[in-house]
XYZ file of C-alpha atoms in Angstrom:
644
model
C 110.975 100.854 105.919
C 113.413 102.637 103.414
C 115.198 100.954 100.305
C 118.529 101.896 100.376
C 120.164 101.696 96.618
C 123.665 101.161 95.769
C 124.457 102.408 92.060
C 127.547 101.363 90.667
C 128.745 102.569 86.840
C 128.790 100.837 83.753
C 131.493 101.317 81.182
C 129.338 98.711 78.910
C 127.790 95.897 79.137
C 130.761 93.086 81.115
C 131.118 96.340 83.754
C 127.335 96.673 84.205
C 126.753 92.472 85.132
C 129.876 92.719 86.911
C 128.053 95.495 89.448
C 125.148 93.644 89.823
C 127.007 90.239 90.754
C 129.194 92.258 93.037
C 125.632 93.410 94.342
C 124.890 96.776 93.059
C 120.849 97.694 93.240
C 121.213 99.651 90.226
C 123.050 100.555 87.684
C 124.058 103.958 85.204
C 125.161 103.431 81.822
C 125.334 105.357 78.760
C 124.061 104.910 75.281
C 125.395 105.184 71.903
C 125.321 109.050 72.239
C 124.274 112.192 74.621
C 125.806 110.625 77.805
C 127.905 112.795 79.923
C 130.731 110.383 79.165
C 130.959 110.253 75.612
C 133.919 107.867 75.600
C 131.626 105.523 77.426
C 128.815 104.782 74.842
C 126.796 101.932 74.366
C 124.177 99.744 71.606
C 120.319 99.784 72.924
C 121.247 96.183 72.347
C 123.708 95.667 75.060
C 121.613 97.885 77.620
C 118.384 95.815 76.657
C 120.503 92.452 77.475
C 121.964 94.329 80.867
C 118.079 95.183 81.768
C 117.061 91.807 81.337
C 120.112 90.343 83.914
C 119.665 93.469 86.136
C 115.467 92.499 86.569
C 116.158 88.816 87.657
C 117.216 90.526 90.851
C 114.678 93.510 91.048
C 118.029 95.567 90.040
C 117.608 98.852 88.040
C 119.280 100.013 84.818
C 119.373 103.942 84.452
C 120.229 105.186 81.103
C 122.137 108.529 80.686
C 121.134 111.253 78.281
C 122.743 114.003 80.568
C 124.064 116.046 78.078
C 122.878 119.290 76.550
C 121.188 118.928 73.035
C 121.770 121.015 69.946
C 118.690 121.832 67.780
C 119.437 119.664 65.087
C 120.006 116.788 67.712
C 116.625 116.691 69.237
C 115.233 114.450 66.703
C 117.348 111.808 67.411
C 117.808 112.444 71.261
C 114.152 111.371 71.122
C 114.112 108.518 69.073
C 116.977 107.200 71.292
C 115.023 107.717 74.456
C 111.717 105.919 72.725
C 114.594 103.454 72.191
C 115.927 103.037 75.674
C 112.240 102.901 76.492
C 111.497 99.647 74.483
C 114.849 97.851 75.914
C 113.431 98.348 79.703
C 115.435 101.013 81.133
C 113.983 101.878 84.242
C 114.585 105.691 84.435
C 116.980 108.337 82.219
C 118.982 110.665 83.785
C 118.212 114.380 81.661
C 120.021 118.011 82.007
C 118.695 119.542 79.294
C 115.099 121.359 79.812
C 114.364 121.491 76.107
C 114.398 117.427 75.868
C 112.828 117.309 79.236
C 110.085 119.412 77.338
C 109.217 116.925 74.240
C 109.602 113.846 76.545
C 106.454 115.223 78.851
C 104.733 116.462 75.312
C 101.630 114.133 74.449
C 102.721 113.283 71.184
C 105.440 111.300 72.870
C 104.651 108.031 72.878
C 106.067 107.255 76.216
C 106.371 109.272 79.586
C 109.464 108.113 80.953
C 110.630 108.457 84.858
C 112.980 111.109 84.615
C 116.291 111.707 87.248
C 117.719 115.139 87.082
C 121.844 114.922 86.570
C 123.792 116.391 88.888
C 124.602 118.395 85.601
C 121.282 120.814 86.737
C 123.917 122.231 89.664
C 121.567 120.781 92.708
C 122.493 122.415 95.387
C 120.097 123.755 97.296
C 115.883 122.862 98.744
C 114.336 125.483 96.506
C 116.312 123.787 93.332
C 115.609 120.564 94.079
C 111.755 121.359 94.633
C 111.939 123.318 91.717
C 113.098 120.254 89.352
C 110.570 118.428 91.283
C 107.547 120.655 89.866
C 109.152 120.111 86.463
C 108.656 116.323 86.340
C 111.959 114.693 87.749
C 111.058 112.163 90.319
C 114.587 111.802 91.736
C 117.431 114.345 92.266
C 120.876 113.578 91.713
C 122.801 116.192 94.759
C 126.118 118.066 93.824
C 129.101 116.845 95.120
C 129.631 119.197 97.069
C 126.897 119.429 99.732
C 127.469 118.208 103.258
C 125.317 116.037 105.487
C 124.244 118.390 107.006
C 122.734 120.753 103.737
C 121.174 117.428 102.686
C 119.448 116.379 105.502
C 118.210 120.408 104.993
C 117.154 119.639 101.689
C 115.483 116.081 102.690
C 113.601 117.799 105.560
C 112.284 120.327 103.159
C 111.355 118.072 100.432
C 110.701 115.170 101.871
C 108.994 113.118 99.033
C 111.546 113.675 96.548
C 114.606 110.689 95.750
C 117.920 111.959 96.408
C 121.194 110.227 95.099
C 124.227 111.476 96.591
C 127.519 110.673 95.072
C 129.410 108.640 98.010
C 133.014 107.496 95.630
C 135.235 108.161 92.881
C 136.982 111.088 91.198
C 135.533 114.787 92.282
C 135.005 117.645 89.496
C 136.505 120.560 91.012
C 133.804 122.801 89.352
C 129.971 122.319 90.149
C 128.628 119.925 87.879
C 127.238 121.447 84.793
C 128.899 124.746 85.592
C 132.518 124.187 84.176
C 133.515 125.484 80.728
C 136.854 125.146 80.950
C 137.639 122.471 78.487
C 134.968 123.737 76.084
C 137.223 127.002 76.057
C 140.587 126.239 75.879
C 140.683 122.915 73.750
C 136.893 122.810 72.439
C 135.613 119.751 74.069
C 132.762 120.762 76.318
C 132.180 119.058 79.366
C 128.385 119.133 78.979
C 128.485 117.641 75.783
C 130.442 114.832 77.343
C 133.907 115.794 76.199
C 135.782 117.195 79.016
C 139.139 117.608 78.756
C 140.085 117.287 82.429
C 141.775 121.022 82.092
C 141.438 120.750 86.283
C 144.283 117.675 86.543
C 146.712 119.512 84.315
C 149.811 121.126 85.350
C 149.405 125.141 86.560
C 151.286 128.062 88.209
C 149.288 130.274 90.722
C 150.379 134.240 90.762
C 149.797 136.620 93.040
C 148.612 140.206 91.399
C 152.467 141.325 91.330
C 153.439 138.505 89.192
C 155.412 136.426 91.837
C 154.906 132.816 91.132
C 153.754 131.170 94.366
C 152.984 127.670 93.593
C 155.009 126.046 89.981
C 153.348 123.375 87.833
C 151.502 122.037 90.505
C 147.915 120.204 89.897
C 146.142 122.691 91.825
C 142.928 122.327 90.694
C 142.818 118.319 90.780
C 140.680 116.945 93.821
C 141.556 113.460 95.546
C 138.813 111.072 95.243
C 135.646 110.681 97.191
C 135.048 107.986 99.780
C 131.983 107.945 102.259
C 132.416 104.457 103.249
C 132.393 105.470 106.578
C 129.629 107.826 105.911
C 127.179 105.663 104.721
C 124.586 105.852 107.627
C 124.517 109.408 108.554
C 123.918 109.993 104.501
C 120.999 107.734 104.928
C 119.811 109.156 108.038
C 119.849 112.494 106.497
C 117.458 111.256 103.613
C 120.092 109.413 101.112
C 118.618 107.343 98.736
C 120.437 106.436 96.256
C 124.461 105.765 97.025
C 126.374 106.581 93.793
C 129.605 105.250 92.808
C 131.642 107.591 89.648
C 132.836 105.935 87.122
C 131.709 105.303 84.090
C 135.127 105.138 82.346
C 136.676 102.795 84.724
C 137.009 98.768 83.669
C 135.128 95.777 85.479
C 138.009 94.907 88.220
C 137.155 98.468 89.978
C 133.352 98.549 89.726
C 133.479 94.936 91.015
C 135.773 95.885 94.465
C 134.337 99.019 95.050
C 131.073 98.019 94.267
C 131.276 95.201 97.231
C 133.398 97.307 99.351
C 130.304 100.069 99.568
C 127.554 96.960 99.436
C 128.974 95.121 102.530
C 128.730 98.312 104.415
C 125.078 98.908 103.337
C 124.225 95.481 104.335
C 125.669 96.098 107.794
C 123.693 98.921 108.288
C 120.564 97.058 107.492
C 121.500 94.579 110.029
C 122.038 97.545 112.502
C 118.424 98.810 111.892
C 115.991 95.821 110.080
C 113.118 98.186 110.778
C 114.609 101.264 109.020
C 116.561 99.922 106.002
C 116.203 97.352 103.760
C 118.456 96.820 100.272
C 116.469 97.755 97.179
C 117.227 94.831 94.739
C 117.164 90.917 95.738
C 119.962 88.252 96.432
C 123.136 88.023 99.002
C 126.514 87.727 97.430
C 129.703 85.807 98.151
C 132.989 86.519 97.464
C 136.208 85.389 96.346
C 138.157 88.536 97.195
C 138.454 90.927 100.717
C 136.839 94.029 99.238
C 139.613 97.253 99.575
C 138.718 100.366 98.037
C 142.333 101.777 98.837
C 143.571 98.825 95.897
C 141.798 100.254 92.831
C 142.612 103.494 90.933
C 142.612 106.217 93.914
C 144.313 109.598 94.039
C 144.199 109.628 98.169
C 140.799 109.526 99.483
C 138.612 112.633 100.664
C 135.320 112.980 102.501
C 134.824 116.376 100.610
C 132.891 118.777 102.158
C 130.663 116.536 104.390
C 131.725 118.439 107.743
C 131.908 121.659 106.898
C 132.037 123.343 110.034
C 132.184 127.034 111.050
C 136.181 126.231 111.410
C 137.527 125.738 108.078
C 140.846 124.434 109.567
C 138.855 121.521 110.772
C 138.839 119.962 107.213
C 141.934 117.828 105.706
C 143.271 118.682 102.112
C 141.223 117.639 99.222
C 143.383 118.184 96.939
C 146.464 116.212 95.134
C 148.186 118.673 93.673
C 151.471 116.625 92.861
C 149.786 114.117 91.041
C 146.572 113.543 89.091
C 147.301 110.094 88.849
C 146.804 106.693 90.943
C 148.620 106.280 94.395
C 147.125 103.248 95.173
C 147.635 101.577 98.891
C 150.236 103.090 101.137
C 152.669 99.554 101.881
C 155.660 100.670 103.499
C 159.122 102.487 103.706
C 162.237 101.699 101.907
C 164.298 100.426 104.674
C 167.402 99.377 102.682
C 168.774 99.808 98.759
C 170.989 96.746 97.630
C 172.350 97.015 94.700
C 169.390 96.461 92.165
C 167.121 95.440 94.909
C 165.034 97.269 97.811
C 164.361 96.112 100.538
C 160.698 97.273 102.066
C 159.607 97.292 105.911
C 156.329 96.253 104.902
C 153.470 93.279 106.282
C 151.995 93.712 103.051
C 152.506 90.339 100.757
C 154.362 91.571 97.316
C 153.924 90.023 93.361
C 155.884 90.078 90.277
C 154.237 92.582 87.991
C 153.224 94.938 91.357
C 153.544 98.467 90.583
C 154.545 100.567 93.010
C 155.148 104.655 93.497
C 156.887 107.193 95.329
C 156.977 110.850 96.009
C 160.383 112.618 95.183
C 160.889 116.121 94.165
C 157.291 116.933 94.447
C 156.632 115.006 92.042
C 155.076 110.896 91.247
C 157.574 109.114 90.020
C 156.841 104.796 89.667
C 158.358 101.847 88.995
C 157.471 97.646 87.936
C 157.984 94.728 90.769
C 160.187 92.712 88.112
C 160.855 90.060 90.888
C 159.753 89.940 94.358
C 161.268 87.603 97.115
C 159.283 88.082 100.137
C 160.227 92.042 101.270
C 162.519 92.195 98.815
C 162.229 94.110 95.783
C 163.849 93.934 92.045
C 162.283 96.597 89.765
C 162.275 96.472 86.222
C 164.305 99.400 86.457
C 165.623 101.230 89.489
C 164.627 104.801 89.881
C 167.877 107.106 90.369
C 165.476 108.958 92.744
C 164.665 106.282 95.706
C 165.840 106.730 98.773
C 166.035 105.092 102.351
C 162.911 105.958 104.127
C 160.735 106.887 101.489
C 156.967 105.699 101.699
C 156.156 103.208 99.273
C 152.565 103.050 97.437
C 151.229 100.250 95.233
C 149.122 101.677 92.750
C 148.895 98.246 90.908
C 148.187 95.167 92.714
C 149.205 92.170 90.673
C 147.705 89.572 92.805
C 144.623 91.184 93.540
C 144.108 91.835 89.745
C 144.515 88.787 88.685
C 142.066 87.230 91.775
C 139.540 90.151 90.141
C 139.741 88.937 86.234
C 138.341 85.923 87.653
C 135.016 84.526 88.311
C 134.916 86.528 91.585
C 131.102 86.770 92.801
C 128.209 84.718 93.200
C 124.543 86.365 93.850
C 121.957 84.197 94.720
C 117.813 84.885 95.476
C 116.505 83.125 98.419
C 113.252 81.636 97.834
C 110.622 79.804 99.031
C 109.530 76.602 97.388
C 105.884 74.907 97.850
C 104.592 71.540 97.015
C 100.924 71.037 97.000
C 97.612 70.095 95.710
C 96.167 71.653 92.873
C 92.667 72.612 92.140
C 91.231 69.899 89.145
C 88.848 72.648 88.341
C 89.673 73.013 84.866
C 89.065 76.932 84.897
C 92.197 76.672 87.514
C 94.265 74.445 85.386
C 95.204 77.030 82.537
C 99.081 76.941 83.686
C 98.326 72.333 83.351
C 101.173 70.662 81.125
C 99.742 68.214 78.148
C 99.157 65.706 80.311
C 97.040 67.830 82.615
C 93.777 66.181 81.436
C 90.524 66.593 83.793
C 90.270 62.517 84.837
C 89.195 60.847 87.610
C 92.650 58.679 88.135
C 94.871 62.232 88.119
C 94.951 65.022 90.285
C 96.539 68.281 90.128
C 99.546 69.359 91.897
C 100.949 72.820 91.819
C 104.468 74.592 92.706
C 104.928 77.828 93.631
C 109.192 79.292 93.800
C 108.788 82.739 95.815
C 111.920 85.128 96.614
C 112.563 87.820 98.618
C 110.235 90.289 97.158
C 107.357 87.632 97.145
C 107.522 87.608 93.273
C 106.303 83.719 92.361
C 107.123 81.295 89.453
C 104.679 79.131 89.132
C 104.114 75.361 87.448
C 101.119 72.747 87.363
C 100.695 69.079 86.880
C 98.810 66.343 86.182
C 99.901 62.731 88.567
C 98.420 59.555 88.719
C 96.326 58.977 92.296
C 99.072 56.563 93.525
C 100.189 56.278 97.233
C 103.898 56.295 97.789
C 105.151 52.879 98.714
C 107.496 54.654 101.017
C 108.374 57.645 102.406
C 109.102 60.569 99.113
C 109.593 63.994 101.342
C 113.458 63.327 101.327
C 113.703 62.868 97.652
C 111.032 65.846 97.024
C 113.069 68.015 99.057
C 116.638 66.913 97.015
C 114.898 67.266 93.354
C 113.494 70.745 94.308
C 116.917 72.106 95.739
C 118.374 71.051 92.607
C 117.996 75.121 91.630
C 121.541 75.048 89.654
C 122.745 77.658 87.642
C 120.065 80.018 88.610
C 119.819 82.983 90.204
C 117.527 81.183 93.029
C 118.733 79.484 96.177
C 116.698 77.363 98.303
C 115.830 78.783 101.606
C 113.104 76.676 102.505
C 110.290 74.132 101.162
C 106.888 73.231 102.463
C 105.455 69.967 101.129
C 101.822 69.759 101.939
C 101.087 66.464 103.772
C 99.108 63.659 101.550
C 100.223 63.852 97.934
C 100.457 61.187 95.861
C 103.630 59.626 94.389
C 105.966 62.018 92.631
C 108.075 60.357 90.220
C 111.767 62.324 89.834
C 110.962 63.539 86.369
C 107.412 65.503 87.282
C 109.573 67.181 90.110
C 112.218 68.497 87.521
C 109.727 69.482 84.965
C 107.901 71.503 87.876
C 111.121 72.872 88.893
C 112.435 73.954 85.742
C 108.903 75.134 84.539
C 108.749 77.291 87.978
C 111.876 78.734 88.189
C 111.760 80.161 84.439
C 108.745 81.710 84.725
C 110.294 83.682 87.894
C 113.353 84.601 85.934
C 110.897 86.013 83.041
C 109.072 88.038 85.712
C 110.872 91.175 85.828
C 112.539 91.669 82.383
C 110.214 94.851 81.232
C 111.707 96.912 83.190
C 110.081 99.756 85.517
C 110.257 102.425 82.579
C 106.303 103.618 82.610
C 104.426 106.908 83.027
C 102.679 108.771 85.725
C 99.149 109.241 84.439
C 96.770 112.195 85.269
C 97.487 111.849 89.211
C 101.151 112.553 89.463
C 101.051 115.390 86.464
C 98.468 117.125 88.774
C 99.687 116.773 91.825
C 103.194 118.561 90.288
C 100.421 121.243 89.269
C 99.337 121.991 92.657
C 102.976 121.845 94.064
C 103.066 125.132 91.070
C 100.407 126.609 92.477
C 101.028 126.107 95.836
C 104.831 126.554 96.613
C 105.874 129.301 94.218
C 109.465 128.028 94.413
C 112.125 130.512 93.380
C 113.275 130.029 90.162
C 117.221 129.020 89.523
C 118.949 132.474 88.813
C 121.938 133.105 87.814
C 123.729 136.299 87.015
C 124.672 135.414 83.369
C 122.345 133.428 80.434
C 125.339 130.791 79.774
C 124.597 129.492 83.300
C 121.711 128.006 82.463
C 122.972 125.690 79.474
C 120.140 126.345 77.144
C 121.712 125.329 73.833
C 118.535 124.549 71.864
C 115.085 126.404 71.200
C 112.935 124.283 73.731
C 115.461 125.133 76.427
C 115.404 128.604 75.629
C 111.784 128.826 75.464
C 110.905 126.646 78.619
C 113.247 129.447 80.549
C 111.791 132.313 78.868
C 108.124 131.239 79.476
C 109.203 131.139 83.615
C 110.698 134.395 82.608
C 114.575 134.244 82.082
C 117.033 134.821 79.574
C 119.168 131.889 78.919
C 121.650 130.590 76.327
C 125.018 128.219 76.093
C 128.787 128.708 76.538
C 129.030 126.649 73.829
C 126.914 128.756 71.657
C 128.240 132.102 72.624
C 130.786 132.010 75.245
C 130.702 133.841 78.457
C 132.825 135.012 81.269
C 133.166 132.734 83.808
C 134.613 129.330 83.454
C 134.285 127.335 86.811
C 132.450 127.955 89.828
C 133.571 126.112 92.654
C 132.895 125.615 96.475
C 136.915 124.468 96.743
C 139.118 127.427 97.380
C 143.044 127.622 96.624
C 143.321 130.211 98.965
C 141.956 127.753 101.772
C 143.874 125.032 100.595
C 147.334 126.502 100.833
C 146.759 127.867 104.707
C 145.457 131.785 103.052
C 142.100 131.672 104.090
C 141.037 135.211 104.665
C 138.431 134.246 107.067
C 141.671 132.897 109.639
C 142.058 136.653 110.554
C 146.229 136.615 109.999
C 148.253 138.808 107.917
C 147.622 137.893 104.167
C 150.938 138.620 101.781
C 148.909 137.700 98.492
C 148.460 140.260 96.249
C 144.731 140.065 94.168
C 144.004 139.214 91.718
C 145.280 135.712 91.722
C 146.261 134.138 88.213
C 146.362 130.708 87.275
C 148.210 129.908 84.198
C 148.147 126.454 81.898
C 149.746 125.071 79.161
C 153.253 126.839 79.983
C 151.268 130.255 80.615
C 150.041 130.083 76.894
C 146.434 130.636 78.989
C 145.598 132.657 82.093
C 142.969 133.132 84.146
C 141.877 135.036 87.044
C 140.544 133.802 90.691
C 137.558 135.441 92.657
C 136.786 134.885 96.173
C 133.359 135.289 97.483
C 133.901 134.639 101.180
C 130.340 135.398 101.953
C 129.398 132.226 100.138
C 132.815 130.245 100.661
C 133.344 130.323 96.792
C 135.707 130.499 94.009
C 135.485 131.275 90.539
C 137.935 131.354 87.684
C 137.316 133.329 84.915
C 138.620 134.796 81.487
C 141.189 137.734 82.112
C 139.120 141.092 80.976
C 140.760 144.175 79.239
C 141.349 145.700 82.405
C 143.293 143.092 83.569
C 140.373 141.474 86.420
């Protein structure tokens, strides 16, 4: 049977419990520096505290330290992974090859489980085998791989994890392969500082000059959503289910996190003997989960179907708007003086904000009152019209349910009541009282959940008979689980055991119960010993797996020695953007020329000159577009002297 994972993000620490009340078996989150969010760091402190909530419930906590490292960085890269180590994080997600170099070194004094970022550009069965050999024990897929290519990749590597990104905003570039925002404002994106040059205004050119699309977002994707996805992903070898994130607050990580786990859990229903959940407990809610009422740009399923018909796929992009539409809700059907009036079933708040497209172009207003259907803005916009579609891209009502107490997750277990051995070299777990005499006998409880992980708790009672029957009041003292994590799914009471005064049943319990919550709050973090570092030998020996090649040394975002040298001793050149520059600065599988109906494959009359120009920041900075229809790709690269 297969665990399936759900990994939400965590912006800090309230974001990170909030995903695992709302039922997430994992979460990301990063620390105080090298995370490929940099606006999103954390203390060791606050991740140790979310590992120790996230264990109570066999939940994971995966650290990211997914950016590349300078030289003069590596010192302290390491001393914050020994760091992470110590607070229990189960895994670390890694890009660069020089750290994952000194974290497999000897002298380390820790071999943690390492996840390669989607930053390493994973698209294909030879890379992910590749990273395999190199020590990563799970593989986090590009974006932009469809079922299909996965279930490719899962057939050919069949032992290796695979996490698959499944909601949330889309880079338009391959991960790790964008240096767009390193080159025009300085801010790399693999350092965690992107600049998000991809949702900014441009104008596309043809190669005469004439302006075919104006300040349009061209390059800014919709979001992601595989709700409806989620078994064929798992059926094609999904293991992990990864929300994006990491910047948003607690309200979204708790919706869409329950959103995405309801569906999981319905697809373990569907098939008990192929899927099971990967963490413990079932959650209740106070809310209907609705991805469609947090932040959204218009949903996507990317490139899961790519077919041989390209016309086959909807739009991806939102090129009016990089912001929030939020919830479609209805159409203006009347304008009264400062009010609207909306043909809508949808249930409006003061404080709702809602949005409209007019002129190409986003334009939003405030709910000041709302009567039913009708509508008093804060300020009417001069643009709205009869008939327009209405969005909400701010949910009052819904918002304020979410700030709430707005989950509960609770641990079936199993509780058992019975004699004890008096055997003193049984009795070590014995309270005070638990002395070896012949008017006291042992009796011992035993809390197991769902993962058959027991709390245990011994004591000492006098041989008296109940006067009258106790199993009722055993049962009600036992249940009395509180504000635990635990809820009582059944109790055995062995048959024959003396009286059990109220107070010995609540010590038990208590006793018990924290021992079970102190179980799991190490963490997973640990080496692989001798057996796994040879086995990754023979796959060397065995598999000669073609190396990642690419046709320039920036590509492979070697920005320190060890990276440099680990490529060179497998017998490649590599280097940095950041430390030198280079030519090209996205690669991406989404193509403008598909997008706006000029596909060359459709075999119709093209009118577009090449090269193609994209220009940003009021065409203060150019670039070209290259097509490689062969491999369905576009690039965009620096402008060269002679004009390409």
């Amino acid at each position: 049977m297969r665990q399936l994972e759900l990994l939400s993000p965590a912006k800090n620490l309230e974001c990170g419990i909030s995903a695992i009340d709302h039922s997430a078996d994992a979460v990301y989150i990063g620390a105080r520096k090298y995370g490929a969010r940099a606006a999103a760091g954390n203390s060791v402190e606050d991740i140790a505290e979310l590992c120790r909530y996230a264990h109570r419930y066999d939940a994971k906590v995966y650290a990211t330290v997914n950016t590349i490292i300078y030289d003069q960085e590596m010192s302290d890269t390491l001393a914050l992974c020994e760091e992470l180590s110590q607070a229990g994080v189960d895994a670390l997600l890694v890009q660069d090859m020089g750290l994952l170099t000194l974290l497999q070194e000897e002298q380390v004094r820790f071999r943690p489980v390492l996840h390669a970022s989607t930053q390493t550009d994973n698209r294909t069965a030879e890379k992910v085998k590749w990273l395999t050999e190199q020590g990563f024990r799970r593989v986090v897929l590009a974006r932009e791989l469809s079922i299909s290519e996965i279930n490719d990749i899962h057939q050919a590597v069949p032992d290796v994890e695979l996490e698959a990104f499944v909601h949330g905003a889309l880079c338009v570039s391959y991960s790790g392969q964008c240096y767009a925002s390193h080159y025009c404002f300085g801010r790399s994106a693999n350092r965690g500082e992107c600049s998000q040059v991809c949702r900014m205004p441009m104008t596309l050119r043809d190669g005469d000059g004439n302006v075919i699309e104006q300040d349009k977002h061209l390059l800014s994707l919709r979001d992601m959503a595989q709700l409806e996805n989620l078994e064929r992903l798992a059926e094609a070898g999904v293991t992990s289910f990864k929300i994006e994130g990491r910047l948003k607050d607690a309200d979204y990580v708790k919706n869409v996190t329950a959103a995405y786990s309801e569906q999981l859990n319905a697809l373990c229903r569907l098939h008990p003997d192929k899927y099971r959940r990967a963490s413990m407990g079932r959650c209740t809610y106070t809310f209907t989960p609705d991805i469609r009422k947090s932040f959204n740009r218009g949903f996507t399923t990317y490139f899961s179907d790519v077919t041989t018909l390209p016309h086959d796929r909807r739009p991806m992009s939102s090129p009016l708007s990089p912001k929030s539409i939020g919830e479609y809700v209805g159409t203006v059907k009347d304008i009264r003086g400062r009010s609207i009036i909306v043909s809508s079933v949808e249930p409006f708040s003061n404080g709702d904000g809602l949005c409209f497209f007019a002129d190409e172009r986003l334009i939003g207003f405030r709910v000041n009152r709302a009567e039913g259907n009708r509508l008093q803005p804060l300020s009417l916009p001069a643009e709205l019209r009869r008939g327009m579609r209405l969005y909400r891209n701010h949910n009052q009502a819904f918002v304020t349910l979410l700030s709430k107490p707005s989950a509960q997750r609770k641990i079936d277990v199993t509780i058992t009541l019975k004699k004890g051995d008096n055997n003193a070299s049984q009795a070590t777990d014995c309270d005070n009282n638990a002395s070896q005499v012949s008017d006291r006998t042992a009796v011992l409880l035993t809390i197991t959940d769902e993962h058959g992980h027991c709390g245990t708790a011994r004591a000492a009672v006098e041989m008296q008979q109940p006067r009258s029957p106790q199993e009722e009041n055993i049962r009600k003292q036992l249940q009395k689980l509180g504000d635990t994590p635990y809820l009582c799914h059944d109790i055995e009471i062995q048959e024959g055991l003396p009286f059990m005064p109220s107070s010995v049943l609540s010590t038990l319990r208590r006793e018990a119960t924290g021992k079970l919550m102190m179980r799991g709050e190490r963490g997973e973090m640990r080496g692989e010993g001798g057996e796994m570092r040879g086995k990754r030998r023979e796959m060397r020996d065995e598999g000669h797996t073609e190396k990642p090649l690419y046709n320039s040394p920036e590509l492979y975002n070697a920005a320190n020695q060890e990276a440099r040298d680990f490529y060179s001793r497998q017998g490649q050149e590599a280097d940095a953007f950041e430390l030198h520059g280079g030519k090209t600065l996205m690669r991406c599988r989404y193509c403008l020329r598909y997008e706006l109906g000029h596909c060359l494959k459709d075999k119709r009359p093209d009118d577009w000159r090449e090269p193609l120009t994209l220009s940003i920041n009021n065409d203060k900075q150019t670039f070209s577009l290259h097509f490689d229809c062969k491999r369905c790709e576009m690039t965009v690269r620096l402008i060269e002297e002679n004009g390409n």
